[in-house]
Coordinates of C-alpha atoms and ligand atoms in Angstrom, one line a residue:
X461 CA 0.0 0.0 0.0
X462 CA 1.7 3.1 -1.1
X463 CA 2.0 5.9 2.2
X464 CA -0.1 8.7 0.3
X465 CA -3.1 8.7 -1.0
X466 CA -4.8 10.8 -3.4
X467 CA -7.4 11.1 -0.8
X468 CA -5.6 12.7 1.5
X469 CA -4.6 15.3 -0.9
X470 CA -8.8 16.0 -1.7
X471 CA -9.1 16.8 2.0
X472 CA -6.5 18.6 2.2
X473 CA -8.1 20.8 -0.4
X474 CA -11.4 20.7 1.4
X475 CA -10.2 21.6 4.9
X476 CA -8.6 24.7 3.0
X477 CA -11.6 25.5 1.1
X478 CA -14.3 25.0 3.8
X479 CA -15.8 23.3 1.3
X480 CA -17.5 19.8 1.3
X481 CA -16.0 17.3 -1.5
X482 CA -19.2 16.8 -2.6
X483 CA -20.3 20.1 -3.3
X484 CA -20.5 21.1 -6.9
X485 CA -17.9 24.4 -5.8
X486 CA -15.2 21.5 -4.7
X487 CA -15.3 20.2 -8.6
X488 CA -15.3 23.6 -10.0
X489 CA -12.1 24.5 -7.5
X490 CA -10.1 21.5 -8.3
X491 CA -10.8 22.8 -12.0
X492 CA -9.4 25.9 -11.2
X493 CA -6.3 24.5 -10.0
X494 CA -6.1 21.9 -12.7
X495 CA -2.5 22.9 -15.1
X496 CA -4.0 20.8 -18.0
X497 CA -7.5 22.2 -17.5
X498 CA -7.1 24.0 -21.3
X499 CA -6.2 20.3 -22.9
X500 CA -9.9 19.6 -23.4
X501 CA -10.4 22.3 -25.5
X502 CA -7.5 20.1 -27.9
X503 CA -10.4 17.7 -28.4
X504 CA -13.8 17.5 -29.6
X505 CA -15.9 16.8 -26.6
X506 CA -19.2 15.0 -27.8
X507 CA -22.4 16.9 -26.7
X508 CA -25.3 14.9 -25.3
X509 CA -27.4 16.1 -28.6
X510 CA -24.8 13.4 -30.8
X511 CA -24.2 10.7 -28.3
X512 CA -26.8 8.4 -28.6
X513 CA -29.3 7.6 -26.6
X514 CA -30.2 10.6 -24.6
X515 CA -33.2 12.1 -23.3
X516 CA -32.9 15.2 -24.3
X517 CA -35.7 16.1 -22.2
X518 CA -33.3 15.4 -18.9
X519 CA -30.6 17.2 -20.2
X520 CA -29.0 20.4 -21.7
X521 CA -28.6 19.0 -25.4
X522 CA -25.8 21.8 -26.1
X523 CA -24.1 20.7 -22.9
X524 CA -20.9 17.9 -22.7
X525 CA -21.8 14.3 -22.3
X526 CA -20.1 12.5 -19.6
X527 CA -17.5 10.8 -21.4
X528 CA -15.7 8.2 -19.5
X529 CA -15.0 5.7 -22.1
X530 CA -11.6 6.9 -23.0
X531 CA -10.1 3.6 -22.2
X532 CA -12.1 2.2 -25.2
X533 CA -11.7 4.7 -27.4
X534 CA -10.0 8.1 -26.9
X535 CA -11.9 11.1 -27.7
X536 CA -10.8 13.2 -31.4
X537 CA -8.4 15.9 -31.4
X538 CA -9.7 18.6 -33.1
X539 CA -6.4 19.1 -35.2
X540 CA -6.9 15.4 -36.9
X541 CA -9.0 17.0 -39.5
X542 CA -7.1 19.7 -41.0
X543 CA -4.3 17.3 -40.6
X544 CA -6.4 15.1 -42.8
X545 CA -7.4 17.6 -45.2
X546 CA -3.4 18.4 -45.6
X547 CA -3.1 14.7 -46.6
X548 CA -5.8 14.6 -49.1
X549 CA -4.4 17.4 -50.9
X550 CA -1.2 15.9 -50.9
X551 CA -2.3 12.9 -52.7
X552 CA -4.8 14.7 -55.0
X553 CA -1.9 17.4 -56.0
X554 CA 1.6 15.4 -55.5
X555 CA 0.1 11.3 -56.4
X556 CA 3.1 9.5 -55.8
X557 CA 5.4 12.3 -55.1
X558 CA 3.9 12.5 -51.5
X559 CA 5.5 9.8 -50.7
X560 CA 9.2 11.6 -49.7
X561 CA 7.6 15.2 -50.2
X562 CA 5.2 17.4 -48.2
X563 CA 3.9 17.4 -44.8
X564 CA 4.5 13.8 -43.1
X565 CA 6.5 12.2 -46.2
X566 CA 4.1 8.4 -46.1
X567 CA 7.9 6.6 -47.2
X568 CA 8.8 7.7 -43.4
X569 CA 5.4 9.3 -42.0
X570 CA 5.8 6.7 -38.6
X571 CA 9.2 8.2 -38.4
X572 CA 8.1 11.2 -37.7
X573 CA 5.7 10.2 -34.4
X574 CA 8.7 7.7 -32.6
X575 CA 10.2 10.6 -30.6
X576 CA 7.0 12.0 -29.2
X577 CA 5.8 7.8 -28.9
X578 CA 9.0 7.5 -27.1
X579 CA 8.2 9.6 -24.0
X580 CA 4.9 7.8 -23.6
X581 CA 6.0 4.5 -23.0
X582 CA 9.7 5.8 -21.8
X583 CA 12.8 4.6 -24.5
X584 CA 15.0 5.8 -27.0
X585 CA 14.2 6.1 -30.5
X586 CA 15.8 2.6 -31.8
X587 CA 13.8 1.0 -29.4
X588 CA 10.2 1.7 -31.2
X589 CA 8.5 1.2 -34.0
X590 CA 4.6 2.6 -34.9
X591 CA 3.2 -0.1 -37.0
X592 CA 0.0 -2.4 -37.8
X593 CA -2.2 -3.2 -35.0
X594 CA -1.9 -4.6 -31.3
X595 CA -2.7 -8.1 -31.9
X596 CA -0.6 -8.2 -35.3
X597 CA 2.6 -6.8 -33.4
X598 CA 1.8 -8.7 -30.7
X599 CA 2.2 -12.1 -32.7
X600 CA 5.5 -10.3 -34.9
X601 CA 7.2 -10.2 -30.8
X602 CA 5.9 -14.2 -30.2
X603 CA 7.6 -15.0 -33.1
X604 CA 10.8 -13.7 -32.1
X605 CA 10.8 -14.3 -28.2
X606 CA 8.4 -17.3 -27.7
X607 CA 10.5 -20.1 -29.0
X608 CA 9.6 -22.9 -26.8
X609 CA 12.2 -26.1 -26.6
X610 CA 11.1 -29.5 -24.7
X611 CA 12.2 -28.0 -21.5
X612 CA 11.2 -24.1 -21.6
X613 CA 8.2 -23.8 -23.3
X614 CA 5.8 -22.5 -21.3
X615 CA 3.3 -18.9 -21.4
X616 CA 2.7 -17.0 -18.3
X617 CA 0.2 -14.7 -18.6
X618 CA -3.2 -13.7 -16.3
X619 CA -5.8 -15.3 -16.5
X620 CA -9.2 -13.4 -18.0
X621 CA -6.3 -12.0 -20.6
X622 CA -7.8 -9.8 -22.8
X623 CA -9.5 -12.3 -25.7
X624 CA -7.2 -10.9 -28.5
X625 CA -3.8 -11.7 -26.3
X626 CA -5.1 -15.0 -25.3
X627 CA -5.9 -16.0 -28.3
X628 CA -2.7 -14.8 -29.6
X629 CA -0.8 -17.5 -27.2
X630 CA -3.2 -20.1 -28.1
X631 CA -2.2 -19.6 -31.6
X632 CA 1.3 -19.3 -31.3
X633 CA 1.7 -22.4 -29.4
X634 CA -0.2 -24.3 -31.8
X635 CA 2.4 -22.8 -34.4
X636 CA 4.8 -24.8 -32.4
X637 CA 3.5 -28.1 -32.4
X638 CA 2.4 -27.4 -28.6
X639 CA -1.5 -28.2 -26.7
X640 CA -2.4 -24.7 -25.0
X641 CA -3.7 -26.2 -22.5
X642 CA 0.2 -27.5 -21.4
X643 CA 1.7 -23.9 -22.5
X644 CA 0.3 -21.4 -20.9
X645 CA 0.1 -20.6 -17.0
X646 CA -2.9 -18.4 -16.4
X647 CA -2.0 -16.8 -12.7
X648 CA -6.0 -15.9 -11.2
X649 CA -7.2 -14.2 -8.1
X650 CA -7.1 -15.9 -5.1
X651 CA -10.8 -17.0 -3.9
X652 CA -13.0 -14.1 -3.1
X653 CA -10.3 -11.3 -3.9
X654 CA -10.9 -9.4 -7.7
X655 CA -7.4 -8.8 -8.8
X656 CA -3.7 -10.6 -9.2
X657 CA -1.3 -10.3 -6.2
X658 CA 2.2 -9.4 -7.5
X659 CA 3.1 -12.2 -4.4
X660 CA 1.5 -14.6 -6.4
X661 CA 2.7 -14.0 -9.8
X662 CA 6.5 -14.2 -8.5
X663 CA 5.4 -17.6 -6.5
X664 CA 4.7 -19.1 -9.8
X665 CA 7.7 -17.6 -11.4
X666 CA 9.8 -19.1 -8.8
X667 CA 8.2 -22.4 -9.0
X668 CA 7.6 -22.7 -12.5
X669 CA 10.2 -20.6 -14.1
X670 CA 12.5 -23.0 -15.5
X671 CA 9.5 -24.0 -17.8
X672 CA 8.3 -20.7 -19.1
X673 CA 9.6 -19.0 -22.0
X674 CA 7.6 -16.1 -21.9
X675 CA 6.1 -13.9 -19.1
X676 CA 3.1 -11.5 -21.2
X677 CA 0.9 -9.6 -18.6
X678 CA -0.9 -6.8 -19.6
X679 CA 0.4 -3.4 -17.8
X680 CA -3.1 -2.9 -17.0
X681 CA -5.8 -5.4 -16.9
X682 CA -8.8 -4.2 -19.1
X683 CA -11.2 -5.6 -16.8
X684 CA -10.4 -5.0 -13.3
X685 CA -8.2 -1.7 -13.7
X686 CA -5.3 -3.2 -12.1
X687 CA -1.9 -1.6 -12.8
X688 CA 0.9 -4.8 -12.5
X689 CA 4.4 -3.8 -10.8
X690 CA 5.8 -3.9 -14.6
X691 CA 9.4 -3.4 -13.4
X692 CA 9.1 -6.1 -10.3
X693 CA 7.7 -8.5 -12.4
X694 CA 10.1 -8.2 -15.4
X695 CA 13.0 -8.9 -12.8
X696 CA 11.2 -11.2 -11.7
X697 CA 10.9 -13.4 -14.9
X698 CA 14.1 -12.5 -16.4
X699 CA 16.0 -14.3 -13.0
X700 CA 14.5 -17.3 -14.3
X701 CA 15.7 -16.6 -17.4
X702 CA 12.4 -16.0 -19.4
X703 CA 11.7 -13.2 -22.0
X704 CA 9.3 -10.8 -20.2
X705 CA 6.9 -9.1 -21.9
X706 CA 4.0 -6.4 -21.4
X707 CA 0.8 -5.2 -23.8
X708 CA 0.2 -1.8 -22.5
X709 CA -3.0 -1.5 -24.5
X710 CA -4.6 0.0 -21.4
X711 CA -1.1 1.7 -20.2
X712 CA 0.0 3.7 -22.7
X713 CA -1.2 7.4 -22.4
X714 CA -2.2 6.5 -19.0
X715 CA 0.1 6.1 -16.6
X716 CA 3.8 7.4 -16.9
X717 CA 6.1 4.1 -18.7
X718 CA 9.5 3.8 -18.4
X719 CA 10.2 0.5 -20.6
X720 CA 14.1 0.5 -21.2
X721 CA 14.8 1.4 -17.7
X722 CA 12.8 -1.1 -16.1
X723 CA 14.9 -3.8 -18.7
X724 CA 11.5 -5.2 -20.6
X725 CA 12.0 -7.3 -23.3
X726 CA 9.5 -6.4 -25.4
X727 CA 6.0 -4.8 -25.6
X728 CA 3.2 -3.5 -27.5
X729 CA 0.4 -1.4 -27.4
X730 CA -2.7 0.3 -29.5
X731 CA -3.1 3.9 -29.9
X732 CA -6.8 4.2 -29.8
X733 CA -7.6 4.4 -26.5
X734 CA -6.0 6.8 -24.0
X735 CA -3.7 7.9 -26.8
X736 CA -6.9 9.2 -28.8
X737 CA -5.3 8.0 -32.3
X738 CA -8.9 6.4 -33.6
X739 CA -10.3 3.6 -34.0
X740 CA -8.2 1.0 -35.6
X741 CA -5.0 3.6 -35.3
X742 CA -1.2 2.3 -35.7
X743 CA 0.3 0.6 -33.1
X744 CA 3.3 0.4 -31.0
X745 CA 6.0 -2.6 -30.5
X746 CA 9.0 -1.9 -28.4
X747 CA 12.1 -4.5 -28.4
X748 CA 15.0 -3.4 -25.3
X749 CA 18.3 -2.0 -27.0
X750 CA 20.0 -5.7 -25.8
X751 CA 17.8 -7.0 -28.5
X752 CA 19.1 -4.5 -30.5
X753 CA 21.0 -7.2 -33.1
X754 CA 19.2 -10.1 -32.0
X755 CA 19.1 -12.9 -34.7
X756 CA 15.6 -14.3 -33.0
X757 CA 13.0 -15.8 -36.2
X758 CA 11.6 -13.0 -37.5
X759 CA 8.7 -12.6 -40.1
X760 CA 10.8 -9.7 -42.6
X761 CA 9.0 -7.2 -45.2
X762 CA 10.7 -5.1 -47.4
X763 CA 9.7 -1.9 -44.6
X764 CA 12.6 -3.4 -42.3
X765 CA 15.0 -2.9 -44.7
X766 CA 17.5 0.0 -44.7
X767 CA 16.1 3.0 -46.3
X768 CA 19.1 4.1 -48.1
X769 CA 19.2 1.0 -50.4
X770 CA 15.4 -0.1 -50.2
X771 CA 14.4 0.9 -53.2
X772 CA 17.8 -0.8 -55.2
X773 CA 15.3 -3.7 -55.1
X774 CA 18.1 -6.1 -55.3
X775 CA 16.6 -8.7 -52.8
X776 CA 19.6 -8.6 -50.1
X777 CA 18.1 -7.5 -47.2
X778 CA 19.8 -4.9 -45.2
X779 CA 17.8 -5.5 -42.2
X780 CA 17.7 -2.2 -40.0
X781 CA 18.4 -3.3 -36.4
X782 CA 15.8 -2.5 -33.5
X783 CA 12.5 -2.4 -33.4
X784 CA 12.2 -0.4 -37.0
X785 CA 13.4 -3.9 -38.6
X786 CA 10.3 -5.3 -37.4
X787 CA 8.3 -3.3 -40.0
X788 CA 7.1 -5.7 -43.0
X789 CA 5.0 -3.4 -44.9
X790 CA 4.9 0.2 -45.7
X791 CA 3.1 2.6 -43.4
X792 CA -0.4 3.5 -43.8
X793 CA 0.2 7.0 -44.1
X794 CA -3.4 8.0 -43.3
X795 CA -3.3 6.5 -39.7
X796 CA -0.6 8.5 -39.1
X797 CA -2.6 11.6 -39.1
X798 CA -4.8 11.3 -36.0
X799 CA -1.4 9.9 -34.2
X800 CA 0.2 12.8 -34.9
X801 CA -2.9 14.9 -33.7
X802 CA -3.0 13.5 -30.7
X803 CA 0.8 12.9 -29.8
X804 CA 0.9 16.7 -30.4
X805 CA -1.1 17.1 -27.6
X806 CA 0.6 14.8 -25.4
X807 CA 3.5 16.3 -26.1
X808 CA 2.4 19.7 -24.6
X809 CA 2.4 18.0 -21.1
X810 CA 4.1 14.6 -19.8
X811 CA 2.8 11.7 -18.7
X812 CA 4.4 12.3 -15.2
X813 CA 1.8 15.6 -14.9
X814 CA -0.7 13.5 -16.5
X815 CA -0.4 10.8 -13.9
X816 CA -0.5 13.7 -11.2
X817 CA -4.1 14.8 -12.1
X818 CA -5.2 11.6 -12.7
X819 CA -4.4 10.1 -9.1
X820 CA -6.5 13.2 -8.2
X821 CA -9.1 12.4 -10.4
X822 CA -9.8 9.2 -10.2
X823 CA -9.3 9.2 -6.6
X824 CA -12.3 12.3 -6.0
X825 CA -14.0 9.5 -8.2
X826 CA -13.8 6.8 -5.7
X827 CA -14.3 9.2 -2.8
X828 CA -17.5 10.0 -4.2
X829 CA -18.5 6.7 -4.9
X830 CA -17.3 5.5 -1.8
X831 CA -19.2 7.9 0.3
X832 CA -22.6 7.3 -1.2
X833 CA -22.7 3.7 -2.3
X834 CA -20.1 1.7 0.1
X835 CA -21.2 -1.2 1.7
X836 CA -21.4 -1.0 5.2
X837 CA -18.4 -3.0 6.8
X838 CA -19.5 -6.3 8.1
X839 CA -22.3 -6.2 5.6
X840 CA -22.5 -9.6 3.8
X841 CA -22.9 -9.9 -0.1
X842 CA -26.5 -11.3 0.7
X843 CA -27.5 -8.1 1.3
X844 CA -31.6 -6.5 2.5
X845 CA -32.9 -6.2 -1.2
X846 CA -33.4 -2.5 -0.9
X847 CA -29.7 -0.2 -0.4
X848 CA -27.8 -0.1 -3.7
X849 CA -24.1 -0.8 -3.2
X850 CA -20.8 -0.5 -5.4
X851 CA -17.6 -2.4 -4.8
X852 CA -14.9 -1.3 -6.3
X853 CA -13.0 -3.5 -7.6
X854 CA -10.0 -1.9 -9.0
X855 CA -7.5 -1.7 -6.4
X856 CA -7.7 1.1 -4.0
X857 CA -3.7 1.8 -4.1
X858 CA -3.0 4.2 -6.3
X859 CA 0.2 2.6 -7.6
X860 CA -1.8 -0.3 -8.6
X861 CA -4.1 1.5 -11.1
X862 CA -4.4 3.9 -13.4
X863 CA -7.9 6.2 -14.3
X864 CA -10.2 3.5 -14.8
X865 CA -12.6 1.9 -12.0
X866 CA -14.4 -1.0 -12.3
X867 CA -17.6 -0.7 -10.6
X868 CA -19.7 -3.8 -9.4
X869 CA -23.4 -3.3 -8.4
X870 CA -24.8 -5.5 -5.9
X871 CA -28.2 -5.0 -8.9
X872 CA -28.8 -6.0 -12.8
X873 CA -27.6 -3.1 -14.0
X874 CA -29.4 -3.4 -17.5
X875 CA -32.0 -0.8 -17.0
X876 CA -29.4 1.1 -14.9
X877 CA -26.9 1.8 -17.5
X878 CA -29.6 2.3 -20.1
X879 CA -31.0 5.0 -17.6
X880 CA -27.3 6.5 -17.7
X881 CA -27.4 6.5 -21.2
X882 CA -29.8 8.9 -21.1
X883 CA -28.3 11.5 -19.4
X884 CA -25.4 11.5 -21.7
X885 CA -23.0 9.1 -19.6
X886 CA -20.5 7.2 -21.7
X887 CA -19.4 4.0 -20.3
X888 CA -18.9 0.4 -20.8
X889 CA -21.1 -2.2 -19.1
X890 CA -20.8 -6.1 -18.8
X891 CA -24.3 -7.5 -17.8
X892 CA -25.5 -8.3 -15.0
X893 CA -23.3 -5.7 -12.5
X894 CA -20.0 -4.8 -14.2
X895 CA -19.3 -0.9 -15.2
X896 CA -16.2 0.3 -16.2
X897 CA -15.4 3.8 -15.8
X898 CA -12.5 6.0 -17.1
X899 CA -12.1 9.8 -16.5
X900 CA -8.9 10.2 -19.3
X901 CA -7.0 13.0 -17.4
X902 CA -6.0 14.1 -20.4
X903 CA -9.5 15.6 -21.2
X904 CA -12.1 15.1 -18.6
X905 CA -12.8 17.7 -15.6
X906 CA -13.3 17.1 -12.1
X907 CA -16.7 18.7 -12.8
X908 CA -17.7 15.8 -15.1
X909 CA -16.9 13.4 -12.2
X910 CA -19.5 15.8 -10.3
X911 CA -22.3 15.4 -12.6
X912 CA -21.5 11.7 -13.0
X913 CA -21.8 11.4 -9.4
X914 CA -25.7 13.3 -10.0
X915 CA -26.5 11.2 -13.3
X916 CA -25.8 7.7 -11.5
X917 CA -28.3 8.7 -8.7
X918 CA -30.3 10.5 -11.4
X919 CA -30.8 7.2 -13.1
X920 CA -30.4 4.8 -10.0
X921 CA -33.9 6.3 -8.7
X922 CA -35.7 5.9 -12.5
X923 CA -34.4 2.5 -12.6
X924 CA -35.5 1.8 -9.1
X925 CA -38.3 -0.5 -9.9
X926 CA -36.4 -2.9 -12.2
X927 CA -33.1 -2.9 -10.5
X928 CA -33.3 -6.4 -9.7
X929 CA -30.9 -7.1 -6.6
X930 CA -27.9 -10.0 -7.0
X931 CA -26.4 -12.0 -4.3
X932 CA -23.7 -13.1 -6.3
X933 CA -20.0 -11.9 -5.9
X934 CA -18.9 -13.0 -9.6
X935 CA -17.8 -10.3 -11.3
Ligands
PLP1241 C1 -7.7 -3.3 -26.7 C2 -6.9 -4.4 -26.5 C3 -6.5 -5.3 -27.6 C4 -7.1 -5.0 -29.0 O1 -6.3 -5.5 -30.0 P1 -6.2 -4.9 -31.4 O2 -5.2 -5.8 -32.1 O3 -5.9 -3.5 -31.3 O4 -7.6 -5.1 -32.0 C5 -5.7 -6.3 -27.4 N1 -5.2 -6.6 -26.1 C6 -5.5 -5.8 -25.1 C7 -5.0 -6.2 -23.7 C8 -6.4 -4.7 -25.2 O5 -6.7 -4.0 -24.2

C-alpha cells in the first residue's frame, strides 16, 4: 500500500476551502487548479445532442456528455482533421510524389511520431517502432521471443487476458506443435479477492520458471483496472531466465512508462484508446536495446530494410536493427494523421503531470463513490434487497491502477446503464453488475466526475423499480 493517498490530498483541499468534497464548488475549484485544464479544448468533446441515446428532455442537449470511455476509445483531437485535409491534398496534387515530399513524407510518416511515442512509454528512439495493430505486433514479438524447446516452453500470462492476447498465445503455441492447455500458466485471483497479487505471480515464477519461456501480462488489466508492478515482475521473470513481456493496450497514455529502464523485453500497445489515435490507429512494438542485433526468427518485409538502399530492389536484405526492422510493410500513411494529432497534444504536457491529475481524479471518483454507495463494513454480499451498493474492484492503491474503476453493483444493471445513457453518460457495461469507468485526465474535468456522481443517482432512482438485486460476488 503506497503511504499517500490521493485522498488525503482532496481533504487537504477541502479543509482549505471549507468546502464539502461533494459540493458542486469543490469540482469547479479543483478545476481551477487543474494545469492541464485548457487540454480539453484540444479535443472534440461529444455533446449529449450526438451521443446516442439521450433524453434530451433530462438534459442540456448543447451541454458535454459525460465521457468516460476513453479507455475504449479516446476522444478526437480537433487538429486530426485539417491534418487530414493536408493529406488529401497531398495525394490529389503530389500522387506519388507524396511519398518523400510534403507534410508527413508516407515513405517515413511513422518516423516522424517515434520521438514523441517514445516519451509515452519511456525509450529511445531505436527501441520503437509505430506499425499495424496490437494483436498483429503482438504475434511479430511471439515470433521472435516465444521459441519454446522440450524444456522451456511455457506462457505466463493472467488469467481473463484480454481475448485478442489470449488467443494470440493459443495460436502461437499451436504454431509450435504445442496443446495450450500444457503452455500457458494463467495466474488468477485468489478466492474471493478481484485482482492478481504481485506475491502470487512471483510464486509461480519461482516455482515454474524453469519452464516458461515467456512472461506476457498486460500493464493494466482491461477488466479489473489493475496496474501490474511492470518493473518487479520483469526482474522477476528474467532471473528465471524467461523473456518478459508487457501489452500496454490500457497503459499507454495512461500512466507514466519507463520500458528500457525497467529492462523489458518487449512490448506492444494500440493507440486508440488513452492515446486518442482512432479507431483501428497504428500501433506500437517496443524490443529493449539488448535485443538490438538479435538474430531471433523473425517474419521480414521489405519496410525493415535499410532506407538508403530499399528501393535498389536487389533482394539482399539490409535488415535495419531494432525495433524499426520489425516493420514488414509500408506505413499507412493515413493513420498516421490522427497519431500525430494527438501525440501533439501529449507532447504539450508529460505523462508524469498526467499521472499527477489523474491520481486526483480518479481518486475524488472513488471518494464519491465510496461515500454514497459503500457497503457497510460487516455487511454480507447477501444483502436486505433494498440499499444499492458498489464495490470497487479496481485496487484502491494508487500505484496499482491507473484512471479506470471498475464498478460492481450488488443489482442488474441493465436498466441502470440504459437510464445513464440517457443522461449522456458514456461508459462500458458487462451485464448483470460490471461498469467500467474512465475519467482520461487528459480531457475530462473534475466537474464531469461531479455530474456523473448526479446522473448515477439520477438514473439509479428511475431504474429503481427494475433494478433487480444480485447476491452473487462473480464479477
Ligand atoms: C484493446 C486491446 C486489444 C485490442 O487488440 P487490437 O489488435 O488492437 O484489436 C488487445 N489486447 C488488449 C490487452 C487490449 O486492451
Amino acid at each position: 500500500m503506497a503511504k499517500h493517498h490521493p485522498l488525503e490530498d482532496l481533504e487537504k483541499a477541502c479543509a482549505e476551502s471549507g468546502l464539502d468534497m461533494a459540493d458542486e464548488q469543490f469540482a469547479r475549484l479543483m478545476d481551477s487548479r487543474d494545469p492541464l485544464r485548457a487540454f480539453r479544448d484540444e479535443f472534440h468533446y461529444p455533446k449529449m445532442s450526438d451521443v446516442l441515446n439521450t433524453d434530451l428532455s433530462l438534459v442540456d442537449p448543447s451541454a458535454d456528455c459525460v465521457y468516460f470511455c476513453g479507455n475504449s476509445l479516446g476522444l478526437c483531437p480537433k487538429k486530426t482533421k485539417e491534418y487530414m485535409d493536408v493529406q488529401i491534398d497531398k495525394w490529389a496534387k503530389m500522387g506519388v510524389q507524396g511519398h518523400t515530399n510534403g507534410e508527413l513524407p508516407w515513405a517515413w510518416c511513422d518516423e516522424c511520431l517515434e520521438e514523441d511515442m517514445t516519451k509515452i512509454v519511456g525509450c529511445n528512439r531505436e527501441e520503437i517502432s509505430i506499425m499495424n495493430g496490437l494483436t498483429v505486433n503482438l504475434h511479430l514479438l511471439l515470433i521472435s521471443f516465444y521459441r519454446p524447446t522440450k524444456d522451456r516452453y511455457k506462457i505466463l500470462c493472467e488469467s481473463k487476458a484480454f481475448p485478442s492476447d489470449h488467443y494470440a498465445f493459443e495460436s502461437q503455441s499451436k504454431l509450435h506443435g504445442f496443446n495450450p492447455e500444457d503452455v500457458m500458466i494463467c495466474v488468477e485471483p485468489r478466492e474471493g479477492e478481484y485482482t492478481i497479487r504481485t506475491e502470487d505471480i512471483l510464486a509461480v515464477i519461482e516455482r515454474e520458471g524453469d519452464k516458461i519461456a515467456v512472461v506476457c501480462f498486460a500493464g493494466v488489466q482491461y477488466y479489473t483496472g489493475q496496474l501490474f508492478d511492470i518493473p518487479t515482475i520483469t526482474k522477476a521473470g528474467q532471473a528465471k531466465g524467461c523473456y518478459v513481456g508487457w501489452d500496454l493496450a490500457h497503459a499507454a497514455g495512461n500512466v507514466p512508462l519507463y520500458l528500457h529502464d525497467w529492462n523489458v523485453d518487449f512490448a506492444c500497445w494500440c493507440s486508440y484508446k488513452y492515446l486518442c489515435a482512432s479507431a483501428g490507429g497504428l500501433a506500437g512494438l517496443f524490443i529493449h536495446e539488448k535485443h538490438r542485433s538479435n538474430d531471433f526468427p523473425k517474419l521480414l518485409g521489405w519496410w525493415g530494410h535499410d532506407l538508403s538502399s530499399r528501393f535498389v530492389m536487389d533482394n539482399n536484405m539490409d535488415l535495419i536493427p531494432g525495433a524499426r526492422g520489425y516493420r514488414v510493410s509500408n506505413t499507412p500513411g493515413f493513420l498516421c494523421v490522427p497519431l500525430k494529432a494527438s501525440l501533439e497534444i501529449f507532447s504539450k504536457t508529460s505523462m508524469e503531470e498526467l499521472r499527477k491529475k489523474s491520481l486526483l481524479l480518479t481518486g475524488y471518483l472513488e471518494a464519491l463513490i465510496r461515500r454514497s454507495y459503500q457497503r457497510p463494513v460487516g455487511q454480507k454480499v447477501e444483502d436486505d434487497g433494498m440499499s444499492v451498493y458498489i464495490d470497487i474492484f479496481t485496487p484502491h492503491d494508487p500505484q496499482q491502477r491507473g484512471a479506470q474503476l471498475s464498478l460492481a453493483f450488488n443489482v442488474c444493471i441493465e436498466e441502470l446503464f440504459k437510464e445513464l445513457e440517457k443522461r449522456g453518460v458514456v461508459c462500458d457495461k458487462r451485464l448483470p453488475r460490471v461498469i467500467r469507468i474512465s475519467p482520461s485526465p487528459m480531457y475530462c474535468s473534475f466537474l464531469d466526475v461531479h455530474r456523473f456522481m448526479g446522473y448515477l443517482r439520477d438514473a439509479l432512482s428511475a431504474a429503481k423499480a427494475s433494478l433487480g438485486h444480485l447476491n452473487t460476488q462473480k464479477v
